[in-house]
Amino acid sequence: KTAMQIVEIMKVMEARHPVVMATRVSAEKSAEIQAALPQATYFEMARICAIQPSVPLAIRPGKLSILTAGTADLPVAEEAAVTAELCGFQVTRLWDVGVAGIHRLLSNRHVIDQSDVLIVAAGMEGALPSVVAGLADRPVVAVPTSVGYGASFNGLAPLLTMLNSCATGIG
């Protein structure tokens, strides 16, 4: 979509919804959108341009944690985190806790234990969601990313790993 198409859509939606988001927006497009809609906020890492209510939404029950295997997974994970926060959820971020440095994940076990839902983004081989699901007795949303070096095949390898996980509770 062009920036002006996004502006027109956001104007219509703003009249009907307390939160309006446009995702996968470049910094250049966001500048055009914000020129037309000064009330819009741009979340650069998440690539989200959003209009938020003047009064924050009520905090929704439950605790959502979002984990990444590596720093390359941050844009995808941050998109999920910002979306959840805009919808009123409390979010804990736990970045760069992949299996290559499993001690970082294990030293944050309390985050897993205190969460109601875990969203886990991973590229490369995509093993982190399986490890987290093995430690957790709560739902794990596995999100393959198309980043990483080696034979990740633009996200196909992590997707297949996540689909073939033997850990229970993964979606």
PDB file of C-alpha atoms in Angstrom:
ATOM      1  CA  LYS A   1       0.000   0.000   0.000  1.00  0.00           C
ATOM      2  CA  THR A   2       1.107   3.558  -0.567  1.00  0.00           C
ATOM      3  CA  ALA A   3       1.424   5.929   2.365  1.00  0.00           C
ATOM      4  CA  MET A   4      -1.702   7.804   1.245  1.00  0.00           C
ATOM      5  CA  GLN A   5      -3.700   4.577   0.990  1.00  0.00           C
ATOM      6  CA  ILE A   6      -2.650   3.755   4.544  1.00  0.00           C
ATOM      7  CA  VAL A   7      -3.654   7.252   5.692  1.00  0.00           C
ATOM      8  CA  GLU A   8      -7.124   6.880   4.183  1.00  0.00           C
ATOM      9  CA  ILE A   9      -7.616   3.448   5.744  1.00  0.00           C
ATOM     10  CA  MET A  10      -6.417   4.676   9.143  1.00  0.00           C
ATOM     11  CA  LYS A  11      -8.789   7.663   9.020  1.00  0.00           C
ATOM     12  CA  VAL A  12     -11.776   5.405   8.418  1.00  0.00           C
ATOM     13  CA  MET A  13     -10.711   2.908  11.066  1.00  0.00           C
ATOM     14  CA  GLU A  14      -9.911   5.596  13.659  1.00  0.00           C
ATOM     15  CA  ALA A  15     -13.586   6.567  13.751  1.00  0.00           C
ATOM     16  CA  ARG A  16     -14.548   2.980  14.587  1.00  0.00           C
ATOM     17  CA  HIS A  17     -11.735   1.520  16.711  1.00  0.00           C
ATOM     18  CA  PRO A  18      -9.658   2.753  19.671  1.00  0.00           C
ATOM     19  CA  VAL A  19      -6.414   1.361  18.203  1.00  0.00           C
ATOM     20  CA  VAL A  20      -5.439   1.407  14.541  1.00  0.00           C
ATOM     21  CA  MET A  21      -2.245  -0.213  13.292  1.00  0.00           C
ATOM     22  CA  ALA A  22      -0.467  -0.450   9.980  1.00  0.00           C
ATOM     23  CA  THR A  23       2.248  -3.097   9.953  1.00  0.00           C
ATOM     24  CA  ARG A  24       5.406  -3.567   7.904  1.00  0.00           C
ATOM     25  CA  VAL A  25       5.682   0.188   7.393  1.00  0.00           C
ATOM     26  CA  SER A  26       9.069   1.587   6.369  1.00  0.00           C
ATOM     27  CA  ALA A  27      10.505   4.651   8.081  1.00  0.00           C
ATOM     28  CA  GLU A  28      10.025   6.636   4.863  1.00  0.00           C
ATOM     29  CA  LYS A  29       6.326   5.733   4.618  1.00  0.00           C
ATOM     30  CA  SER A  30       5.805   6.442   8.299  1.00  0.00           C
ATOM     31  CA  ALA A  31       7.070  10.005   7.815  1.00  0.00           C
ATOM     32  CA  GLU A  32       4.450  10.546   5.097  1.00  0.00           C
ATOM     33  CA  ILE A  33       1.746   8.981   7.268  1.00  0.00           C
ATOM     34  CA  GLN A  34       2.679  11.090  10.297  1.00  0.00           C
ATOM     35  CA  ALA A  35       2.644  14.248   8.176  1.00  0.00           C
ATOM     36  CA  ALA A  36      -1.001  13.539   7.340  1.00  0.00           C
ATOM     37  CA  LEU A  37      -1.883  12.009  10.739  1.00  0.00           C
ATOM     38  CA  PRO A  38       0.179  13.746  13.437  1.00  0.00           C
ATOM     39  CA  GLN A  39      -1.523  11.607  16.104  1.00  0.00           C
ATOM     40  CA  ALA A  40       0.148   8.507  14.653  1.00  0.00           C
ATOM     41  CA  THR A  41       3.161   6.980  16.389  1.00  0.00           C
ATOM     42  CA  TYR A  42       5.879   5.028  14.612  1.00  0.00           C
ATOM     43  CA  PHE A  43       7.526   2.056  16.297  1.00  0.00           C
ATOM     44  CA  GLU A  44      10.694   1.710  14.235  1.00  0.00           C
ATOM     45  CA  MET A  45      11.945  -1.738  15.285  1.00  0.00           C
ATOM     46  CA  ALA A  46       8.434  -3.228  14.963  1.00  0.00           C
ATOM     47  CA  ARG A  47       7.756  -1.302  11.731  1.00  0.00           C
ATOM     48  CA  ILE A  48       4.295  -0.385  13.044  1.00  0.00           C
ATOM     49  CA  CYS A  49       2.548   2.935  12.564  1.00  0.00           C
ATOM     50  CA  ALA A  50      -0.322   3.245  15.040  1.00  0.00           C
ATOM     51  CA  ILE A  51      -3.009   5.554  16.306  1.00  0.00           C
ATOM     52  CA  GLN A  52      -3.610   4.988  20.005  1.00  0.00           C
ATOM     53  CA  PRO A  53      -6.499   6.142  22.177  1.00  0.00           C
ATOM     54  CA  SER A  54      -5.913   9.266  24.247  1.00  0.00           C
ATOM     55  CA  VAL A  55      -6.814   7.247  27.344  1.00  0.00           C
ATOM     56  CA  PRO A  56      -4.869   3.977  27.567  1.00  0.00           C
ATOM     57  CA  LEU A  57      -6.837   0.760  27.242  1.00  0.00           C
ATOM     58  CA  ALA A  58      -7.523  -1.222  30.393  1.00  0.00           C
ATOM     59  CA  ILE A  59      -4.794  -3.740  31.150  1.00  0.00           C
ATOM     60  CA  ARG A  60      -5.919  -7.176  30.020  1.00  0.00           C
ATOM     61  CA  PRO A  61      -5.486 -10.092  32.401  1.00  0.00           C
ATOM     62  CA  GLY A  62      -2.592 -12.480  31.985  1.00  0.00           C
ATOM     63  CA  LYS A  63       1.090 -12.084  31.381  1.00  0.00           C
ATOM     64  CA  LEU A  64       2.571 -12.419  27.917  1.00  0.00           C
ATOM     65  CA  SER A  65       6.290 -12.975  27.387  1.00  0.00           C
ATOM     66  CA  ILE A  66       8.070 -12.748  24.073  1.00  0.00           C
ATOM     67  CA  LEU A  67      11.442 -14.414  23.612  1.00  0.00           C
ATOM     68  CA  THR A  68      13.938 -14.373  20.773  1.00  0.00           C
ATOM     69  CA  ALA A  69      16.710 -16.791  19.983  1.00  0.00           C
ATOM     70  CA  GLY A  70      18.949 -14.029  18.614  1.00  0.00           C
ATOM     71  CA  THR A  71      19.072 -10.329  17.919  1.00  0.00           C
ATOM     72  CA  ALA A  72      18.258 -10.926  14.239  1.00  0.00           C
ATOM     73  CA  ASP A  73      14.784 -12.050  15.371  1.00  0.00           C
ATOM     74  CA  LEU A  74      14.053  -8.713  17.053  1.00  0.00           C
ATOM     75  CA  PRO A  75      11.953  -7.043  14.316  1.00  0.00           C
ATOM     76  CA  VAL A  76       9.499  -9.958  14.219  1.00  0.00           C
ATOM     77  CA  ALA A  77       9.372 -10.251  18.012  1.00  0.00           C
ATOM     78  CA  GLU A  78       9.021  -6.510  18.499  1.00  0.00           C
ATOM     79  CA  GLU A  79       6.110  -6.475  16.026  1.00  0.00           C
ATOM     80  CA  ALA A  80       4.357  -9.022  18.255  1.00  0.00           C
ATOM     81  CA  ALA A  81       5.264  -7.128  21.438  1.00  0.00           C
ATOM     82  CA  VAL A  82       4.048  -3.735  20.219  1.00  0.00           C
ATOM     83  CA  THR A  83       0.847  -5.281  18.843  1.00  0.00           C
ATOM     84  CA  ALA A  84       0.123  -6.937  22.190  1.00  0.00           C
ATOM     85  CA  GLU A  85       0.867  -3.752  24.141  1.00  0.00           C
ATOM     86  CA  LEU A  86      -1.352  -1.667  21.875  1.00  0.00           C
ATOM     87  CA  CYS A  87      -4.133  -4.168  22.605  1.00  0.00           C
ATOM     88  CA  GLY A  88      -3.684  -3.740  26.363  1.00  0.00           C
ATOM     89  CA  PHE A  89      -1.509  -6.710  27.312  1.00  0.00           C
ATOM     90  CA  GLN A  90       1.433  -6.595  29.702  1.00  0.00           C
ATOM     91  CA  VAL A  91       4.502  -7.817  27.845  1.00  0.00           C
ATOM     92  CA  THR A  92       7.861  -9.024  29.093  1.00  0.00           C
ATOM     93  CA  ARG A  93      10.645  -9.073  26.518  1.00  0.00           C
ATOM     94  CA  LEU A  94      13.474 -11.579  26.744  1.00  0.00           C
ATOM     95  CA  TRP A  95      15.858 -11.120  23.841  1.00  0.00           C
ATOM     96  CA  ASP A  96      18.817 -13.210  22.668  1.00  0.00           C
ATOM     97  CA  VAL A  97      18.241 -16.329  24.776  1.00  0.00           C
ATOM     98  CA  GLY A  98      18.705 -18.970  22.074  1.00  0.00           C
ATOM     99  CA  VAL A  99      20.130 -22.451  22.371  1.00  0.00           C
ATOM    100  CA  ALA A 100      23.607 -21.264  21.347  1.00  0.00           C
ATOM    101  CA  GLY A 101      23.764 -19.609  24.783  1.00  0.00           C
ATOM    102  CA  ILE A 102      21.245 -21.702  26.714  1.00  0.00           C
ATOM    103  CA  HIS A 103      22.563 -20.355  30.021  1.00  0.00           C
ATOM    104  CA  ARG A 104      20.889 -17.018  29.186  1.00  0.00           C
ATOM    105  CA  LEU A 105      17.511 -18.742  28.911  1.00  0.00           C
ATOM    106  CA  LEU A 106      17.993 -20.881  32.001  1.00  0.00           C
ATOM    107  CA  SER A 107      19.022 -17.878  34.106  1.00  0.00           C
ATOM    108  CA  ASN A 108      15.653 -16.331  33.179  1.00  0.00           C
ATOM    109  CA  ARG A 109      13.539 -19.359  34.031  1.00  0.00           C
ATOM    110  CA  HIS A 110      11.399 -17.164  36.294  1.00  0.00           C
ATOM    111  CA  VAL A 111      10.124 -15.296  33.208  1.00  0.00           C
ATOM    112  CA  ILE A 112       8.854 -18.557  31.738  1.00  0.00           C
ATOM    113  CA  ASP A 113       7.330 -19.624  35.054  1.00  0.00           C
ATOM    114  CA  GLN A 114       5.511 -16.294  35.544  1.00  0.00           C
ATOM    115  CA  SER A 115       4.055 -16.128  32.018  1.00  0.00           C
ATOM    116  CA  ASP A 116       0.593 -17.211  30.931  1.00  0.00           C
ATOM    117  CA  VAL A 117       1.525 -17.345  27.234  1.00  0.00           C
ATOM    118  CA  LEU A 118       4.963 -17.397  25.604  1.00  0.00           C
ATOM    119  CA  ILE A 119       5.669 -16.215  22.070  1.00  0.00           C
ATOM    120  CA  VAL A 120       9.034 -17.501  20.885  1.00  0.00           C
ATOM    121  CA  ALA A 121      10.669 -16.222  17.685  1.00  0.00           C
ATOM    122  CA  ALA A 122      13.611 -18.047  16.191  1.00  0.00           C
ATOM    123  CA  GLY A 123      15.411 -18.329  12.879  1.00  0.00           C
ATOM    124  CA  MET A 124      18.342 -20.599  11.981  1.00  0.00           C
ATOM    125  CA  GLU A 125      17.243 -24.089  13.085  1.00  0.00           C
ATOM    126  CA  GLY A 126      14.295 -22.849  15.175  1.00  0.00           C
ATOM    127  CA  ALA A 127      15.008 -24.946  18.260  1.00  0.00           C
ATOM    128  CA  LEU A 128      14.168 -22.377  20.946  1.00  0.00           C
ATOM    129  CA  PRO A 129      10.362 -22.892  20.984  1.00  0.00           C
ATOM    130  CA  SER A 130      10.856 -26.616  21.633  1.00  0.00           C
ATOM    131  CA  VAL A 131      13.240 -25.909  24.499  1.00  0.00           C
ATOM    132  CA  VAL A 132      10.862 -23.332  26.015  1.00  0.00           C
ATOM    133  CA  ALA A 133       7.881 -25.677  25.644  1.00  0.00           C
ATOM    134  CA  GLY A 134       9.895 -28.369  27.402  1.00  0.00           C
ATOM    135  CA  LEU A 135      10.349 -26.023  30.360  1.00  0.00           C
ATOM    136  CA  ALA A 136       6.835 -24.560  30.399  1.00  0.00           C
ATOM    137  CA  ASP A 137       3.384 -25.857  31.245  1.00  0.00           C
ATOM    138  CA  ARG A 138       1.669 -23.067  29.330  1.00  0.00           C
ATOM    139  CA  PRO A 139       0.989 -22.322  25.649  1.00  0.00           C
ATOM    140  CA  VAL A 140       3.962 -21.535  23.434  1.00  0.00           C
ATOM    141  CA  VAL A 141       3.401 -19.748  20.135  1.00  0.00           C
ATOM    142  CA  ALA A 142       6.330 -20.635  17.873  1.00  0.00           C
ATOM    143  CA  VAL A 143       7.248 -17.987  15.301  1.00  0.00           C
ATOM    144  CA  PRO A 144       9.793 -18.903  12.632  1.00  0.00           C
ATOM    145  CA  THR A 145      11.792 -16.019  11.220  1.00  0.00           C
ATOM    146  CA  SER A 146      13.487 -15.868   7.850  1.00  0.00           C
ATOM    147  CA  VAL A 147      16.823 -14.711   9.245  1.00  0.00           C
ATOM    148  CA  GLY A 148      19.999 -16.482  10.171  1.00  0.00           C
ATOM    149  CA  TYR A 149      23.021 -17.859   8.440  1.00  0.00           C
ATOM    150  CA  GLY A 150      23.736 -21.408   7.376  1.00  0.00           C
ATOM    151  CA  ALA A 151      20.990 -23.560   5.906  1.00  0.00           C
ATOM    152  CA  SER A 152      17.945 -21.770   7.299  1.00  0.00           C
ATOM    153  CA  PHE A 153      16.441 -21.588   3.784  1.00  0.00           C
ATOM    154  CA  ASN A 154      14.739 -18.223   4.385  1.00  0.00           C
ATOM    155  CA  GLY A 155      12.748 -19.536   7.353  1.00  0.00           C
ATOM    156  CA  LEU A 156      11.834 -22.971   6.026  1.00  0.00           C
ATOM    157  CA  ALA A 157      14.258 -24.818   8.337  1.00  0.00           C
ATOM    158  CA  PRO A 158      12.935 -23.191  11.535  1.00  0.00           C
ATOM    159  CA  LEU A 159       9.342 -23.683  10.380  1.00  0.00           C
ATOM    160  CA  LEU A 160       9.930 -27.396   9.835  1.00  0.00           C
ATOM    161  CA  THR A 161      11.691 -27.722  13.197  1.00  0.00           C
ATOM    162  CA  MET A 162       8.749 -26.051  14.939  1.00  0.00           C
ATOM    163  CA  LEU A 163       6.189 -28.185  13.108  1.00  0.00           C
ATOM    164  CA  ASN A 164       8.085 -31.345  14.021  1.00  0.00           C
ATOM    165  CA  SER A 165       8.670 -30.502  17.680  1.00  0.00           C
ATOM    166  CA  CYS A 166       7.900 -33.255  20.151  1.00  0.00           C
ATOM    167  CA  ALA A 167       7.291 -30.760  22.960  1.00  0.00           C
ATOM    168  CA  THR A 168       3.637 -30.328  23.893  1.00  0.00           C
ATOM    169  CA  GLY A 169       1.842 -27.003  23.967  1.00  0.00           C
ATOM    170  CA  ILE A 170       3.368 -25.494  20.814  1.00  0.00           C
ATOM    171  CA  GLY A 171       1.193 -23.723  18.308  1.00  0.00           C
TER     172      GLY A 171
END
